[in-house]
mmCIF file of C-alpha atoms in Angstrom:
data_model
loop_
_atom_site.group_PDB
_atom_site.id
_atom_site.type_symbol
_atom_site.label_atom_id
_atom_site.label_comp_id
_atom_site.label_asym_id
_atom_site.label_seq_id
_atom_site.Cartn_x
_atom_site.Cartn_y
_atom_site.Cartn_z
ATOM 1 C CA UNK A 1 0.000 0.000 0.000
ATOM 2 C CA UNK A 2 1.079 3.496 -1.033
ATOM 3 C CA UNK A 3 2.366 6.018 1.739
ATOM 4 C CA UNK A 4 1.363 9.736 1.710
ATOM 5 C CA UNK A 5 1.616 12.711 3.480
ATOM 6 C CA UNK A 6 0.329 16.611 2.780
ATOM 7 C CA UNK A 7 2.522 19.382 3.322
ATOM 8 C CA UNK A 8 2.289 23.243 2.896
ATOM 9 C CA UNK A 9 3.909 25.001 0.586
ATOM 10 C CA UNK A 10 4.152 28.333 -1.112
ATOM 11 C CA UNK A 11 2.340 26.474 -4.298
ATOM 12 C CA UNK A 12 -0.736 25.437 -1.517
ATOM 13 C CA UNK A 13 -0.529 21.744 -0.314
ATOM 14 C CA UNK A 14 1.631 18.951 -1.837
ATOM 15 C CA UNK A 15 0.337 15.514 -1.581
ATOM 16 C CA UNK A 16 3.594 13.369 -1.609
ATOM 17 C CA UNK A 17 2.865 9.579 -2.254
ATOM 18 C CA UNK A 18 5.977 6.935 -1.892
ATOM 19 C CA UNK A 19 7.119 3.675 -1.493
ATOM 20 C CA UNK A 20 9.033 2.563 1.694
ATOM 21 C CA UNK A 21 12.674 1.369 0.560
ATOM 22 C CA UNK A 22 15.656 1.023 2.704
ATOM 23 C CA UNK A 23 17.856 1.614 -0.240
ATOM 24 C CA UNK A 24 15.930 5.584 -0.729
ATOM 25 C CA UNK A 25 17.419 8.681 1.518
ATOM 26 C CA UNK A 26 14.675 8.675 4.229
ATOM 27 C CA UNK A 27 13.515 5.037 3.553
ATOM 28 C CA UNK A 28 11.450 6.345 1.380
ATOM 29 C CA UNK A 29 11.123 6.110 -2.834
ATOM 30 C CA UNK A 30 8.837 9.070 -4.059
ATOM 31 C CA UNK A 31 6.024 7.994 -6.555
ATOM 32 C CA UNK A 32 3.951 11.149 -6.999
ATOM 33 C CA UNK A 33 4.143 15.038 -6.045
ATOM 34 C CA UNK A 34 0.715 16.243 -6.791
ATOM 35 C CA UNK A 35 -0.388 20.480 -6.698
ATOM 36 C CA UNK A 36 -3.774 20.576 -5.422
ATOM 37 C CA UNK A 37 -6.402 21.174 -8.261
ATOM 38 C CA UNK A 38 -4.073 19.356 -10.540
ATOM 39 C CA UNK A 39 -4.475 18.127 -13.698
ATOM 40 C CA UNK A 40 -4.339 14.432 -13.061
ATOM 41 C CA UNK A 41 -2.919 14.917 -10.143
ATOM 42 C CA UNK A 42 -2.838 11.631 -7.650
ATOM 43 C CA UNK A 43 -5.857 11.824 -4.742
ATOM 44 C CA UNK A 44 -5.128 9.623 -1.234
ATOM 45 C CA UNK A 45 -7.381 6.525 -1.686
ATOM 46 C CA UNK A 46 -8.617 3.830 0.980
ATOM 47 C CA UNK A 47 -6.526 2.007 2.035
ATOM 48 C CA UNK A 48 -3.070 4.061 1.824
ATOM 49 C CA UNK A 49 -0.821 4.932 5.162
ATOM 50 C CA UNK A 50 -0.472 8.687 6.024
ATOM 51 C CA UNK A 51 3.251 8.812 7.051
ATOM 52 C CA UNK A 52 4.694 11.860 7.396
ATOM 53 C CA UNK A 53 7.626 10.571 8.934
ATOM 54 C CA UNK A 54 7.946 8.806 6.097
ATOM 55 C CA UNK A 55 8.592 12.158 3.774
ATOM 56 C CA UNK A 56 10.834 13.921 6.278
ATOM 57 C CA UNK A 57 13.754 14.141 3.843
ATOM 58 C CA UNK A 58 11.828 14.946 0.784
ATOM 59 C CA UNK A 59 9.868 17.567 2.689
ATOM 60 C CA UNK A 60 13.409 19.056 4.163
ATOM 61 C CA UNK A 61 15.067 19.475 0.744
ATOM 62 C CA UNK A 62 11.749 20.913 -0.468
ATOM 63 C CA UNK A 63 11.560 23.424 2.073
ATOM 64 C CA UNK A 64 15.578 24.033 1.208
ATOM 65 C CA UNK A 65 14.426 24.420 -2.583
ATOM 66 C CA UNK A 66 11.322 27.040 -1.793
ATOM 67 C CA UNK A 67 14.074 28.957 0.489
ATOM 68 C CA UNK A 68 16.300 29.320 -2.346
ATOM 69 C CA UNK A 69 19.259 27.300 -0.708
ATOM 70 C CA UNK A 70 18.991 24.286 -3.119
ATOM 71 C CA UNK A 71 18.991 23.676 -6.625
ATOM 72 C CA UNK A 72 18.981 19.985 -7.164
ATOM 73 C CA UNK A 73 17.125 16.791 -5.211
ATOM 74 C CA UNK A 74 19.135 14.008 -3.724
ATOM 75 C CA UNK A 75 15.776 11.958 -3.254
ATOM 76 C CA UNK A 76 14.953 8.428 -5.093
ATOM 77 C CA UNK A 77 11.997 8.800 -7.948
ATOM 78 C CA UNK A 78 10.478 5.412 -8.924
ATOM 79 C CA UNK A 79 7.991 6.225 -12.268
ATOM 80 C CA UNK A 80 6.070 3.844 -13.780
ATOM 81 C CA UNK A 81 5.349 5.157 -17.562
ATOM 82 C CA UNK A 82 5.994 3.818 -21.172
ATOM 83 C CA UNK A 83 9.632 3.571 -22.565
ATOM 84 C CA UNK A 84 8.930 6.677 -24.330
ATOM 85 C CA UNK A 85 7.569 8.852 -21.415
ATOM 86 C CA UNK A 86 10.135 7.961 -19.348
ATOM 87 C CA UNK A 87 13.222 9.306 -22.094
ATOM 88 C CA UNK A 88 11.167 12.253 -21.882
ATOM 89 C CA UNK A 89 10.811 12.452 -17.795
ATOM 90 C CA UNK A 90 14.934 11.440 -17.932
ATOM 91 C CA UNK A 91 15.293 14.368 -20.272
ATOM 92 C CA UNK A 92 13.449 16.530 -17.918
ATOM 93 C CA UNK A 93 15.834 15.941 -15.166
ATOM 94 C CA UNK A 94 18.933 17.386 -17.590
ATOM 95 C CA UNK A 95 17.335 20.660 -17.396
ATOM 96 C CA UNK A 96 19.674 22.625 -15.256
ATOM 97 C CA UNK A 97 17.762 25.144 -12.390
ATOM 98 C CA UNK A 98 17.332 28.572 -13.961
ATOM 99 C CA UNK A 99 17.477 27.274 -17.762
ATOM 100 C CA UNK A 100 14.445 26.285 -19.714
ATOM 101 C CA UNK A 101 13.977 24.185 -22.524
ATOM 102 C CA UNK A 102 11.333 23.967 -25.526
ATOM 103 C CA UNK A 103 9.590 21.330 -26.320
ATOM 104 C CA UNK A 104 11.316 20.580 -29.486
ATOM 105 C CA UNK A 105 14.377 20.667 -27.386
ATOM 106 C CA UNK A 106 13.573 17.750 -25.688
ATOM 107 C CA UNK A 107 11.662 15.921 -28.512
ATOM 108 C CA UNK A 108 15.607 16.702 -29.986
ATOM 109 C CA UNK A 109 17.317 15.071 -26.777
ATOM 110 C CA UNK A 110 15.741 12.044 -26.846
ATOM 111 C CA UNK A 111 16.089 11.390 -30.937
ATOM 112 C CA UNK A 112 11.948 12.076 -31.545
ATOM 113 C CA UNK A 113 10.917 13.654 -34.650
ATOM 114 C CA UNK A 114 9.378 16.768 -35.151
ATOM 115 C CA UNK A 115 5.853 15.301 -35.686
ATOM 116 C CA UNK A 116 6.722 13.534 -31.971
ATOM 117 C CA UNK A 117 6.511 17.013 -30.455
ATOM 118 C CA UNK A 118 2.646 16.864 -29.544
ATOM 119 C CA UNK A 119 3.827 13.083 -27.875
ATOM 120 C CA UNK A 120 6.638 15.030 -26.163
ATOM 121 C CA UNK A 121 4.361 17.400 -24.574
ATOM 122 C CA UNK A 122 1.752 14.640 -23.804
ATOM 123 C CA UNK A 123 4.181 13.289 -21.839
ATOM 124 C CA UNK A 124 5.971 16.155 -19.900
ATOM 125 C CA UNK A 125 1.692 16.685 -19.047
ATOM 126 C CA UNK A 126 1.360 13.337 -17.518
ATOM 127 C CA UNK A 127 4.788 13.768 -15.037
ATOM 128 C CA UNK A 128 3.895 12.277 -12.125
ATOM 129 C CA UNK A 129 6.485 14.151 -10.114
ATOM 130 C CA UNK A 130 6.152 17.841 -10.413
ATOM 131 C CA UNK A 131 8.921 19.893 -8.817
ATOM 132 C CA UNK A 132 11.222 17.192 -8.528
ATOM 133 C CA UNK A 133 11.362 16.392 -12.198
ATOM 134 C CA UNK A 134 11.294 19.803 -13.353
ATOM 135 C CA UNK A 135 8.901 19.916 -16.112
ATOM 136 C CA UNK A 136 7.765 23.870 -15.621
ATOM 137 C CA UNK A 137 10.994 24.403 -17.125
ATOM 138 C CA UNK A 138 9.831 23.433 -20.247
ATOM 139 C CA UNK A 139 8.280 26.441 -22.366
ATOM 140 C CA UNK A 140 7.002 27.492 -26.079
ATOM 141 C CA UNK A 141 9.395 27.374 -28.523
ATOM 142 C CA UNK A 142 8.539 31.470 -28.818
ATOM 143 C CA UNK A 143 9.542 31.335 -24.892
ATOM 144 C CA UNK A 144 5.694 31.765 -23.742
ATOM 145 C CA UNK A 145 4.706 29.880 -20.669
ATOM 146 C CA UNK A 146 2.635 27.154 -22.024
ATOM 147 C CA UNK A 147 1.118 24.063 -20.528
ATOM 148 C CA UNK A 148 1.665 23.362 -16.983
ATOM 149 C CA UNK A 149 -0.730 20.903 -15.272
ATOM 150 C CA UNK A 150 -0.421 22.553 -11.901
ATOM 151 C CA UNK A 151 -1.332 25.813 -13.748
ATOM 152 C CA UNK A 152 0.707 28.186 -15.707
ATOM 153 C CA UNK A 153 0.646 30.871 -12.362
ATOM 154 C CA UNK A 154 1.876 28.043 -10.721
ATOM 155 C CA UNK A 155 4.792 27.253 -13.280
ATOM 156 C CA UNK A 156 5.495 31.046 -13.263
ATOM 157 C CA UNK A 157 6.191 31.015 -9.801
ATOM 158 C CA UNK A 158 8.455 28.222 -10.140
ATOM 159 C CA UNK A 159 10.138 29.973 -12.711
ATOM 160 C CA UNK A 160 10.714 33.231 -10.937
ATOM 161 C CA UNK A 161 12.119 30.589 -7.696
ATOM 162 C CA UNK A 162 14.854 29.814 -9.928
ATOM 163 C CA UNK A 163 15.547 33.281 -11.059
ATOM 164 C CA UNK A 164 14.560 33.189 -14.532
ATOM 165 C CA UNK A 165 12.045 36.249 -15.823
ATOM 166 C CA UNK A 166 8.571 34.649 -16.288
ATOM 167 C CA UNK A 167 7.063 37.749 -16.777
ATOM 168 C CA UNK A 168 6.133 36.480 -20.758
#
C-alpha cells in the first residue's frame, strides 16, 4: 500500500505519495508530487498509510528548494510510464535550475521527430512528479509559458524561484 503525506507550501498543499525502501534517503522512494487542483494529479485513496515521517527528507530538501538554498534533489523517484515517457521524464531531469527548454528541445534530446513534439508534450503533461522532475521548465518554442498541469501561475512562480524572468 502506497504512503502519503500533505505538506504546505508556497504552491498550496503537496500531496507526496511513496514507497518505503531502505535503499531511498529517508527510507522512502517518491512515486507522486501532486499540486492541489491538478491536472491528473494523484488523490489519497482507501486504504493508503499517512506517514509523514515517512517524507521527512523529501519535505526538508523541499523546504531548502522554496528557500532558495537548493537547486537539485538528492531523493529516489520510482515512475512507472511507457519507454517513451520515461526518455522524456529522464530528459526533464537534464534541465539545469534557472534554464528552460522547448519542447522541441527535448523531442531533440531524446532522438523524436518533429511530428513527436505533440507526444513530447503529452508526456511532460502526464509527469507524475512535479517539482522534482522539473517539467515547468519546459516552455514554447517562442519562450511563452505554455502548458503546466499545476497551472501556468503556478509554473510562473516556479520559474521566478529559480531566477529566470517569467514575466512572458
Amino acid at each position: 500500500m502506497p504512503l502519503y503525506t500533505l505538506l504546505d507550501s508556497p504552491l498550496g498543499r503537496l500531496t507526496l505519495v511513496g514507497e518505503p525502501s531502505a535503499d531511498a534517503p529517508g527510507g522512502t522512494v517518491l512515486t507522486a508530487l501532486s499540486l492541489p487542483d491538478q491536472k491528473g494529479g494523484v488523490v489519497p485513496e482507501a486504504g493508503w498509510t499517512r506517514e509523514p515521517a515517512a517524507f521527512a527528507e523529501a519535505e526538508r530538501q523541499l523546504g531548502e528548494y522554496f528557500a532558495g538554498e537548493r537547486r537539485d534533489f538528492a531523493l529516489t523517484l520510482a515512475t512507472r510510464g511507457t519507454a517513451f515517457r520515461e526518455r522524456v521524464w529522464t530528459a526533464l531531469d537534464a534541465i539545469p535550475y534557472g534554464e528552460t527548454a522547448s519542447y522541441g528541445e527535448i523531442a531533440r534530446r531524446i532522438g523524436a521527430t518533429r511530428p513527436a513534439v505533440r507526444a513530447v508534450g503529452t508526456a511532460i503533461g502526464a509527469n507524475p512528479l512535479l517539482i522534482l522532475r522539473p517539467c515547468h521548465r519546459v516552455i514554447g518554442a517562442d519562450g511563452s509559458l505554455t502548458g503546466y498541469a499545476g497551472g501556468l501561475d503556478r509554473k510562473r512562480t516556479l520559474l521566478s524561484l529559480e531566477g529566470f524572468d517569467a514575466a512572458r
